[in-house]
PDB file of C-alpha atoms in Angstrom:
ATOM      1  CA  MET A   4     -70.193   2.154 -28.906  1.00  0.00           C
ATOM      2  CA  LYS A   5     -66.872   3.762 -30.795  1.00  0.00           C
ATOM      3  CA  LEU A   6     -63.627   2.106 -28.845  1.00  0.00           C
ATOM      4  CA  LYS A   7     -60.610   3.895 -28.696  1.00  0.00           C
ATOM      5  CA  PRO A   8     -57.413   2.401 -30.721  1.00  0.00           C
ATOM      6  CA  ARG A   9     -55.166   0.852 -28.554  1.00  0.00           C
ATOM      7  CA  ARG A  10     -52.330   2.378 -27.725  1.00  0.00           C
ATOM      8  CA  GLY A  11     -49.161   0.273 -28.724  1.00  0.00           C
ATOM      9  CA  LEU A  12     -46.164  -0.503 -25.901  1.00  0.00           C
ATOM     10  CA  SER A  13     -44.101   2.290 -27.130  1.00  0.00           C
ATOM     11  CA  MET A  14     -41.360   3.302 -25.020  1.00  0.00           C
ATOM     12  CA  PRO A  15     -38.892   5.718 -25.696  1.00  0.00           C
ATOM     13  CA  ASP A  16     -35.428   4.587 -27.306  1.00  0.00           C
ATOM     14  CA  PRO A  17     -33.296   5.565 -24.379  1.00  0.00           C
ATOM     15  CA  LEU A  18     -35.274   3.148 -22.494  1.00  0.00           C
ATOM     16  CA  VAL A  19     -35.387   0.385 -24.916  1.00  0.00           C
ATOM     17  CA  SER A  20     -31.332   0.564 -25.199  1.00  0.00           C
ATOM     18  CA  LEU A  21     -31.122   0.758 -21.512  1.00  0.00           C
ATOM     19  CA  ILE A  22     -32.904  -2.781 -21.411  1.00  0.00           C
ATOM     20  CA  ASP A  23     -31.242  -3.924 -23.721  1.00  0.00           C
ATOM     21  CA  VAL A  24     -27.952  -3.108 -22.474  1.00  0.00           C
ATOM     22  CA  VAL A  25     -28.970  -4.269 -18.704  1.00  0.00           C
ATOM     23  CA  PHE A  26     -30.098  -7.644 -20.453  1.00  0.00           C
ATOM     24  CA  PHE A  27     -26.394  -8.048 -21.900  1.00  0.00           C
ATOM     25  CA  LEU A  28     -24.753  -7.132 -18.324  1.00  0.00           C
ATOM     26  CA  LEU A  29     -27.286 -10.074 -16.873  1.00  0.00           C
ATOM     27  CA  VAL A  30     -26.593 -12.731 -19.245  1.00  0.00           C
ATOM     28  CA  PHE A  31     -22.673 -11.685 -18.744  1.00  0.00           C
ATOM     29  CA  PHE A  32     -22.646 -11.794 -15.056  1.00  0.00           C
ATOM     30  CA  MET A  33     -24.525 -15.091 -15.396  1.00  0.00           C
ATOM     31  CA  LEU A  34     -21.997 -16.808 -17.655  1.00  0.00           C
ATOM     32  CA  VAL A  35     -18.867 -15.175 -16.159  1.00  0.00           C
ATOM     33  CA  GLY A  36     -19.558 -15.195 -12.917  1.00  0.00           C
ATOM     34  CA  ARG A  37     -18.792 -17.909 -10.399  1.00  0.00           C
ATOM     35  CA  MET A  38     -20.835 -17.917  -7.092  1.00  0.00           C
ATOM     36  CA  ASP A  39     -18.760 -19.307  -4.045  1.00  0.00           C
ATOM     37  CA  ALA A  40     -19.044 -19.417  -0.596  1.00  0.00           C
ATOM     38  CA  THR A  41     -16.743 -16.847   1.118  1.00  0.00           C
ATOM     39  CA  ALA A  42     -15.233 -17.493   4.207  1.00  0.00           C
ATOM     40  CA  PRO A  43     -16.394 -15.323   7.139  1.00  0.00           C
ATOM     41  CA  PHE A  44     -13.048 -14.110   7.379  1.00  0.00           C
ATOM     42  CA  ASP A  45     -10.019 -12.694   5.263  1.00  0.00           C
ATOM     43  CA  VAL A  46      -8.133 -15.366   3.162  1.00  0.00           C
ATOM     44  CA  ALA A  47      -4.955 -13.800   0.614  1.00  0.00           C
ATOM     45  CA  PRO A  48      -3.712 -17.027  -0.670  1.00  0.00           C
ATOM     46  CA  PRO A  49      -0.190 -17.215  -1.246  1.00  0.00           C
ATOM     47  CA  ILE A  50       1.464 -16.347  -4.596  1.00  0.00           C
ATOM     48  CA  SER A  51       2.787 -18.572  -7.023  1.00  0.00           C
ATOM     49  CA  VAL A  52       4.162 -18.856 -10.682  1.00  0.00           C
ATOM     50  CA  LEU A  53       3.568 -22.282 -11.455  1.00  0.00           C
ATOM     51  CA  GLY A  54       0.264 -22.965 -10.280  1.00  0.00           C
ATOM     52  CA  GLU A  55      -2.111 -25.292 -12.040  1.00  0.00           C
ATOM     53  CA  ASP A  56      -5.982 -24.789 -13.239  1.00  0.00           C
ATOM     54  CA  LEU A  57      -8.299 -24.977 -10.041  1.00  0.00           C
ATOM     55  CA  PRO A  58     -10.963 -27.458 -10.649  1.00  0.00           C
ATOM     56  CA  THR A  59     -14.506 -26.877 -10.073  1.00  0.00           C
ATOM     57  CA  GLY A  60     -16.671 -28.444  -7.708  1.00  0.00           C
ATOM     58  CA  GLY A  61     -15.630 -30.032  -4.390  1.00  0.00           C
ATOM     59  CA  LEU A  62     -15.530 -28.610  -1.304  1.00  0.00           C
ATOM     60  CA  THR A  63     -13.446 -25.567  -0.191  1.00  0.00           C
ATOM     61  CA  VAL A  64     -11.850 -25.048   3.523  1.00  0.00           C
ATOM     62  CA  SER A  65     -10.457 -21.781   3.905  1.00  0.00           C
ATOM     63  CA  VAL A  66      -7.607 -20.892   6.771  1.00  0.00           C
ATOM     64  CA  GLY A  67      -7.474 -17.590   7.750  1.00  0.00           C
ATOM     65  CA  ALA A  68      -4.107 -16.524   8.961  1.00  0.00           C
ATOM     66  CA  ASP A  69      -4.871 -16.731  12.870  1.00  0.00           C
ATOM     67  CA  GLY A  70      -6.252 -20.545  12.028  1.00  0.00           C
ATOM     68  CA  ARG A  71      -9.587 -20.137  12.137  1.00  0.00           C
ATOM     69  CA  MET A  72     -11.171 -22.287   9.685  1.00  0.00           C
ATOM     70  CA  ALA A  73     -14.729 -22.594   7.266  1.00  0.00           C
ATOM     71  CA  LEU A  74     -15.907 -25.409   4.903  1.00  0.00           C
ATOM     72  CA  ASP A  75     -18.183 -23.465   2.199  1.00  0.00           C
ATOM     73  CA  GLY A  76     -18.482 -20.603   4.219  1.00  0.00           C
ATOM     74  CA  VAL A  77     -19.371 -22.151   7.378  1.00  0.00           C
ATOM     75  CA  GLU A  78     -17.278 -21.704  10.315  1.00  0.00           C
ATOM     76  CA  PHE A  79     -16.108 -24.887  12.436  1.00  0.00           C
ATOM     77  CA  ASP A  80     -13.261 -25.487  14.550  1.00  0.00           C
ATOM     78  CA  LYS A  81     -10.882 -28.241  13.589  1.00  0.00           C
ATOM     79  CA  PRO A  82     -12.428 -31.610  15.020  1.00  0.00           C
ATOM     80  CA  ALA A  83     -15.613 -30.549  13.402  1.00  0.00           C
ATOM     81  CA  LEU A  84     -14.352 -29.805  10.263  1.00  0.00           C
ATOM     82  CA  VAL A  85     -12.419 -32.643   9.857  1.00  0.00           C
ATOM     83  CA  ALA A  86     -15.127 -35.019  11.244  1.00  0.00           C
ATOM     84  CA  ARG A  87     -17.361 -33.247   8.971  1.00  0.00           C
ATOM     85  CA  LEU A  88     -15.007 -33.731   5.599  1.00  0.00           C
ATOM     86  CA  ALA A  89     -15.222 -37.497   6.920  1.00  0.00           C
ATOM     87  CA  GLU A  90     -19.026 -37.891   6.964  1.00  0.00           C
ATOM     88  CA  LEU A  91     -19.203 -36.109   3.192  1.00  0.00           C
ATOM     89  CA  HIS A  92     -16.096 -38.427   2.431  1.00  0.00           C
ATOM     90  CA  GLU A  93     -18.741 -41.470   2.599  1.00  0.00           C
ATOM     91  CA  SER A  94     -21.305 -40.113   0.673  1.00  0.00           C
ATOM     92  CA  GLN A  95     -18.836 -38.941  -2.136  1.00  0.00           C
ATOM     93  CA  PRO A  96     -15.800 -41.016  -2.239  1.00  0.00           C
ATOM     94  CA  ASP A  97     -14.457 -39.215  -5.087  1.00  0.00           C
ATOM     95  CA  LEU A  98     -14.845 -35.901  -2.855  1.00  0.00           C
ATOM     96  CA  LEU A  99     -12.103 -32.800  -4.010  1.00  0.00           C
ATOM     97  CA  VAL A 100     -11.225 -30.587  -1.051  1.00  0.00           C
ATOM     98  CA  ARG A 101      -9.654 -26.907  -2.127  1.00  0.00           C
ATOM     99  CA  VAL A 102      -7.576 -25.859   0.754  1.00  0.00           C
ATOM    100  CA  ASN A 103      -7.585 -21.937   0.544  1.00  0.00           C
ATOM    101  CA  ALA A 104      -5.060 -21.035   3.008  1.00  0.00           C
ATOM    102  CA  HIS A 105      -3.830 -17.580   3.777  1.00  0.00           C
ATOM    103  CA  GLY A 106      -0.453 -16.963   2.876  1.00  0.00           C
ATOM    104  CA  GLY A 107       0.590 -16.119   6.082  1.00  0.00           C
ATOM    105  CA  LEU A 108      -0.621 -19.370   7.907  1.00  0.00           C
ATOM    106  CA  ARG A 109       1.777 -21.026   9.814  1.00  0.00           C
ATOM    107  CA  LEU A 110       2.602 -24.707   8.438  1.00  0.00           C
ATOM    108  CA  SER A 111       2.008 -26.164  11.910  1.00  0.00           C
ATOM    109  CA  VAL A 112      -1.265 -25.254  11.396  1.00  0.00           C
ATOM    110  CA  LEU A 113      -1.482 -26.178   7.318  1.00  0.00           C
ATOM    111  CA  LEU A 114       0.221 -29.302   7.600  1.00  0.00           C
ATOM    112  CA  PRO A 115      -1.651 -31.234  10.430  1.00  0.00           C
ATOM    113  CA  LEU A 116      -5.163 -29.983   8.302  1.00  0.00           C
ATOM    114  CA  VAL A 117      -4.096 -31.464   5.136  1.00  0.00           C
ATOM    115  CA  ALA A 118      -2.497 -34.721   7.282  1.00  0.00           C
ATOM    116  CA  ASP A 119      -6.327 -35.082   9.143  1.00  0.00           C
ATOM    117  CA  THR A 120      -8.185 -34.067   5.999  1.00  0.00           C
ATOM    118  CA  GLU A 121      -6.036 -37.189   3.922  1.00  0.00           C
ATOM    119  CA  ALA A 122      -6.782 -39.329   6.785  1.00  0.00           C
ATOM    120  CA  ALA A 123     -10.587 -38.647   6.979  1.00  0.00           C
ATOM    121  CA  GLY A 124     -10.011 -40.400   3.545  1.00  0.00           C
ATOM    122  CA  ILE A 125     -10.285 -37.868   1.108  1.00  0.00           C
ATOM    123  CA  GLY A 126      -7.349 -38.509  -1.611  1.00  0.00           C
ATOM    124  CA  ASP A 127      -7.970 -35.113  -3.501  1.00  0.00           C
ATOM    125  CA  VAL A 128      -6.588 -32.340  -1.648  1.00  0.00           C
ATOM    126  CA  VAL A 129      -5.277 -29.008  -3.560  1.00  0.00           C
ATOM    127  CA  LEU A 130      -3.786 -25.637  -1.898  1.00  0.00           C
ATOM    128  CA  VAL A 131      -5.622 -22.951  -3.747  1.00  0.00           C
ATOM    129  CA  VAL A 132      -2.835 -20.127  -4.906  1.00  0.00           C
ATOM    130  CA  THR A 133      -3.288 -16.878  -6.434  1.00  0.00           C
ATOM    131  CA  PRO A 134      -1.180 -16.839 -10.178  1.00  0.00           C
ATOM    132  CA  ASN A 135       2.076 -14.101  -9.978  1.00  0.00           C
ATOM    133  CA  PRO A 136       0.855 -11.473 -12.217  1.00  0.00           C
ATOM    134  CA  THR A 137       4.487 -11.242 -13.421  1.00  0.00           C
TER     135      THR A 137
ATOM    136  CA  MET B 237     -43.219  -4.351 -19.006  1.00  0.00           C
ATOM    137  CA  THR B 238     -41.642  -2.109 -15.737  1.00  0.00           C
ATOM    138  CA  SER B 239     -41.869  -4.805 -13.809  1.00  0.00           C
ATOM    139  CA  LEU B 240     -39.953  -6.740 -15.870  1.00  0.00           C
ATOM    140  CA  ILE B 241     -37.093  -4.466 -15.970  1.00  0.00           C
ATOM    141  CA  ASP B 242     -37.094  -4.009 -12.049  1.00  0.00           C
ATOM    142  CA  VAL B 243     -36.743  -8.206 -12.270  1.00  0.00           C
ATOM    143  CA  MET B 244     -34.287  -7.835 -14.569  1.00  0.00           C
ATOM    144  CA  LEU B 245     -32.151  -5.053 -12.453  1.00  0.00           C
ATOM    145  CA  ILE B 246     -32.788  -7.072  -9.401  1.00  0.00           C
ATOM    146  CA  LEU B 247     -31.231 -10.473 -11.126  1.00  0.00           C
ATOM    147  CA  LEU B 248     -28.437  -8.447 -12.365  1.00  0.00           C
ATOM    148  CA  VAL B 249     -27.507  -6.791  -8.790  1.00  0.00           C
ATOM    149  CA  PHE B 250     -27.561 -10.284  -7.500  1.00  0.00           C
ATOM    150  CA  PHE B 251     -25.273 -11.790 -10.094  1.00  0.00           C
ATOM    151  CA  MET B 252     -23.243  -8.542 -10.043  1.00  0.00           C
ATOM    152  CA  VAL B 253     -22.634  -8.714  -6.101  1.00  0.00           C
ATOM    153  CA  THR B 254     -22.358 -12.891  -5.690  1.00  0.00           C
ATOM    154  CA  SER B 255     -19.710 -13.371  -8.484  1.00  0.00           C
ATOM    155  CA  THR B 256     -16.696 -13.697  -7.815  1.00  0.00           C
ATOM    156  CA  TYR B 257     -13.628 -13.134 -10.601  1.00  0.00           C
ATOM    157  CA  LEU B 258     -10.554 -14.136  -8.574  1.00  0.00           C
ATOM    158  CA  ASP B 259      -8.490 -15.883 -10.884  1.00  0.00           C
ATOM    159  CA  LEU B 260      -6.987 -18.658  -8.592  1.00  0.00           C
ATOM    160  CA  ASP B 261      -4.887 -21.745  -9.689  1.00  0.00           C
ATOM    161  CA  MET B 262      -4.083 -24.941  -7.344  1.00  0.00           C
ATOM    162  CA  MET B 263      -0.993 -26.813  -6.110  1.00  0.00           C
ATOM    163  CA  PRO B 264      -1.713 -30.702  -5.404  1.00  0.00           C
ATOM    164  CA  MET B 265      -1.093 -31.539  -1.536  1.00  0.00           C
ATOM    165  CA  VAL B 266      -2.641 -35.230  -1.766  1.00  0.00           C
ATOM    166  CA  GLN B 267      -3.206 -37.158  -4.701  1.00  0.00           C
ATOM    167  CA  ARG B 268      -4.760 -40.311  -4.723  1.00  0.00           C
ATOM    168  CA  SER B 269      -1.926 -41.239  -7.813  1.00  0.00           C
ATOM    169  CA  ASP B 270       0.780 -41.095  -4.882  1.00  0.00           C
ATOM    170  CA  GLU B 271       0.277 -44.283  -4.045  1.00  0.00           C
ATOM    171  CA  ALA B 272       0.288 -46.042  -6.815  1.00  0.00           C
ATOM    172  CA  GLU B 273       3.417 -44.100  -7.971  1.00  0.00           C
ATOM    173  CA  ALA B 274       5.752 -44.420  -4.893  1.00  0.00           C
ATOM    174  CA  PRO B 275       6.586 -47.944  -4.702  1.00  0.00           C
ATOM    175  CA  ALA B 276       8.389 -47.966  -8.647  1.00  0.00           C
ATOM    176  CA  GLY B 277      12.021 -48.496  -8.361  1.00  0.00           C
ATOM    177  CA  SER B 278      13.047 -44.882  -9.786  1.00  0.00           C
ATOM    178  CA  THR B 279      13.374 -44.457  -6.024  1.00  0.00           C
ATOM    179  CA  ALA B 280      16.415 -46.824  -5.505  1.00  0.00           C
ATOM    180  CA  ALA B 281      18.221 -45.728  -8.576  1.00  0.00           C
ATOM    181  CA  ALA B 282      18.092 -41.784  -7.421  1.00  0.00           C
ATOM    182  CA  GLY B 283      20.026 -42.755  -4.214  1.00  0.00           C
ATOM    183  CA  ALA B 284      19.307 -40.870  -0.769  1.00  0.00           C
ATOM    184  CA  PRO B 285      16.857 -38.075  -0.892  1.00  0.00           C
ATOM    185  CA  LEU B 286      17.803 -34.246  -0.874  1.00  0.00           C
ATOM    186  CA  LEU B 287      16.880 -32.664   2.826  1.00  0.00           C
ATOM    187  CA  LEU B 288      16.040 -28.976   2.318  1.00  0.00           C
ATOM    188  CA  GLN B 289      14.908 -27.374   5.626  1.00  0.00           C
ATOM    189  CA  LEU B 290      12.677 -24.573   5.837  1.00  0.00           C
ATOM    190  CA  SER B 291      13.212 -22.145   8.599  1.00  0.00           C
ATOM    191  CA  SER B 292      10.885 -20.140  10.384  1.00  0.00           C
ATOM    192  CA  ASP B 293      11.869 -17.154   8.555  1.00  0.00           C
ATOM    193  CA  GLY B 294      11.500 -18.373   4.843  1.00  0.00           C
ATOM    194  CA  SER B 295      15.076 -19.458   4.435  1.00  0.00           C
ATOM    195  CA  VAL B 296      16.005 -22.883   2.675  1.00  0.00           C
ATOM    196  CA  ARG B 297      18.955 -24.554   3.715  1.00  0.00           C
ATOM    197  CA  LEU B 298      20.920 -27.382   2.425  1.00  0.00           C
ATOM    198  CA  ARG B 299      22.816 -29.279   4.787  1.00  0.00           C
ATOM    199  CA  GLY B 300      23.394 -26.363   7.269  1.00  0.00           C
ATOM    200  CA  GLN B 301      23.626 -23.509   4.234  1.00  0.00           C
ATOM    201  CA  VAL B 302      21.632 -21.234   3.390  1.00  0.00           C
ATOM    202  CA  LEU B 303      20.620 -20.973   0.257  1.00  0.00           C
ATOM    203  CA  ALA B 304      19.760 -17.632  -1.669  1.00  0.00           C
ATOM    204  CA  ARG B 305      16.211 -17.313  -2.909  1.00  0.00           C
ATOM    205  CA  ASP B 306      17.424 -15.468  -6.004  1.00  0.00           C
ATOM    206  CA  ASN B 307      19.267 -18.654  -7.171  1.00  0.00           C
ATOM    207  CA  LEU B 308      17.386 -21.281  -5.358  1.00  0.00           C
ATOM    208  CA  ALA B 309      16.083 -22.725  -8.502  1.00  0.00           C
ATOM    209  CA  ALA B 310      19.142 -22.487 -10.306  1.00  0.00           C
ATOM    210  CA  ARG B 311      21.203 -24.148  -7.472  1.00  0.00           C
ATOM    211  CA  LEU B 312      18.265 -26.882  -7.363  1.00  0.00           C
ATOM    212  CA  ALA B 313      18.610 -27.202 -11.085  1.00  0.00           C
ATOM    213  CA  GLU B 314      22.208 -27.777 -11.021  1.00  0.00           C
ATOM    214  CA  LEU B 315      21.411 -30.342  -8.183  1.00  0.00           C
ATOM    215  CA  ALA B 316      18.666 -31.812 -10.156  1.00  0.00           C
ATOM    216  CA  ALA B 317      21.115 -32.377 -13.185  1.00  0.00           C
ATOM    217  CA  ALA B 318      23.794 -34.285 -11.023  1.00  0.00           C
ATOM    218  CA  THR B 319      21.416 -37.038  -9.956  1.00  0.00           C
ATOM    219  CA  PRO B 320      18.634 -37.883 -12.200  1.00  0.00           C
ATOM    220  CA  GLY B 321      15.330 -38.584 -10.696  1.00  0.00           C
ATOM    221  CA  LEU B 322      16.171 -36.490  -7.632  1.00  0.00           C
ATOM    222  CA  ARG B 323      13.965 -37.160  -4.855  1.00  0.00           C
ATOM    223  CA  VAL B 324      13.691 -33.850  -2.333  1.00  0.00           C
ATOM    224  CA  LEU B 325      11.907 -33.778   1.189  1.00  0.00           C
ATOM    225  CA  VAL B 326      11.352 -30.722   2.391  1.00  0.00           C
ATOM    226  CA  LEU B 327      11.346 -30.293   6.335  1.00  0.00           C
ATOM    227  CA  PRO B 328       9.336 -27.319   7.142  1.00  0.00           C
ATOM    228  CA  SER B 329       9.580 -25.401  10.351  1.00  0.00           C
ATOM    229  CA  GLY B 330       5.917 -24.970  11.745  1.00  0.00           C
ATOM    230  CA  ALA B 331       6.614 -21.458  12.074  1.00  0.00           C
ATOM    231  CA  ALA B 332       7.260 -20.966   8.915  1.00  0.00           C
ATOM    232  CA  ASP B 333       4.248 -19.843   6.503  1.00  0.00           C
ATOM    233  CA  ALA B 334       2.698 -21.275   3.580  1.00  0.00           C
ATOM    234  CA  GLN B 335       4.003 -18.464   0.821  1.00  0.00           C
ATOM    235  CA  ALA B 336       7.469 -19.633   2.102  1.00  0.00           C
ATOM    236  CA  LEU B 337       6.536 -23.428   1.050  1.00  0.00           C
ATOM    237  CA  VAL B 338       4.702 -22.711  -2.025  1.00  0.00           C
ATOM    238  CA  GLY B 339       8.012 -20.187  -2.774  1.00  0.00           C
ATOM    239  CA  LEU B 340      10.144 -23.307  -2.681  1.00  0.00           C
ATOM    240  CA  ILE B 341       7.691 -25.577  -3.996  1.00  0.00           C
ATOM    241  CA  ASP B 342       7.784 -23.194  -7.346  1.00  0.00           C
ATOM    242  CA  ALA B 343      11.281 -22.951  -6.886  1.00  0.00           C
ATOM    243  CA  ALA B 344      11.737 -26.661  -7.432  1.00  0.00           C
ATOM    244  CA  THR B 345       9.197 -27.514  -9.981  1.00  0.00           C
ATOM    245  CA  GLN B 346      11.160 -24.892 -11.831  1.00  0.00           C
ATOM    246  CA  ALA B 347      14.301 -26.632 -11.319  1.00  0.00           C
ATOM    247  CA  GLY B 348      12.839 -29.549 -13.032  1.00  0.00           C
ATOM    248  CA  ILE B 349      12.754 -31.669  -9.592  1.00  0.00           C
ATOM    249  CA  ALA B 350       9.157 -34.405  -9.959  1.00  0.00           C
ATOM    250  CA  ASP B 351       9.397 -36.062  -7.002  1.00  0.00           C
ATOM    251  CA  LEU B 352       8.974 -33.655  -3.753  1.00  0.00           C
ATOM    252  CA  ARG B 353       7.271 -34.231  -0.497  1.00  0.00           C
ATOM    253  CA  VAL B 354       6.706 -32.476   2.587  1.00  0.00           C
ATOM    254  CA  ILE B 355       7.164 -33.765   5.927  1.00  0.00           C
ATOM    255  CA  ARG B 356       4.882 -32.805   8.430  1.00  0.00           C
ATOM    256  CA  PRO B 357       6.885 -31.189  11.169  1.00  0.00           C
ATOM    257  CA  GLU B 358       6.523 -32.472  14.856  1.00  0.00           C
ATOM    258  CA  GLY B 359       4.687 -30.488  17.606  1.00  0.00           C
ATOM    259  CA  GLY B 360       2.057 -28.796  15.248  1.00  0.00           C
ATOM    260  CA  GLN B 361      -1.544 -28.457  16.430  1.00  0.00           C
TER     261      GLN B 361
END
C-alpha cells in the first residue's frame, strides 16, 4: 500500500504573521488592562492636580451625579450599601473603600456617605480623582 | 489550528472590551492613622484653626471675604507661612459639589497645609 506523504501544517505567511500580531495584542491587553466593575451609571470623577497613586484592591463605591450608588458595579440604595460594607468589614478588617464619585455630586450626599462608611468600621476610604492633564 | 486562532481572537476581543485604561488617582478621605496623629501636641502650638467656608457656588470664604480662585493657593500659603502648623477646617455647603471641594483641597495642599479637615454639613441626607 502506498501512503500519501503527509502534508505539513503549512499556512500562508500572512496568516502566520496575523497570528503573531493577535498573540502579541492578547498578551498586551492581558498585562496592561485592568478589569474593573463599572457602575451602571455615568461617573466622571473630580479633577485634581495633586492626587496620589490609586491603590489596587478593595471595593469601589460609585456615586453618580444624581446620588445613585453602586458597590462594585451592583446598584444599591444607601442603607443597603452601608449595611453591605459593614458586613464585608467584619470579614476583612483591613478593607479599603474607593469612593468613585461624580465631580458634580453634591457634598450633602458625598460627605454623609463617607461618614457612614467610616461609622461602619472602615478605616481606609479614598476618593477617586482624575489627574489634571495640564 | 484554525480553532486556536478563533480562541485567541475571542480572548483578545474579551480583554479589549473588558479592560479599563483610565488613569485615576486618589485623595485620602479617611485614614486609619488619623486617630494616632490627632492628639499630638502640634495642635496646641498651632492655635486656633483657620475656618474656610465653601459656598454652594464653589467660592471660598475666609472671615466672610471671598478668596479669589486664581490666587487661592498663594493666599493660603501666606497664611500657612505666618502660622506654622496651621490647621484648616473646611465648612462646605451641602450644595457645593465634589469638584469644588477637591479644588480647595488641592489649593491647600499646594500651599503646604498638611492638617486639613472637612466638617460635615448638617442637614445632609
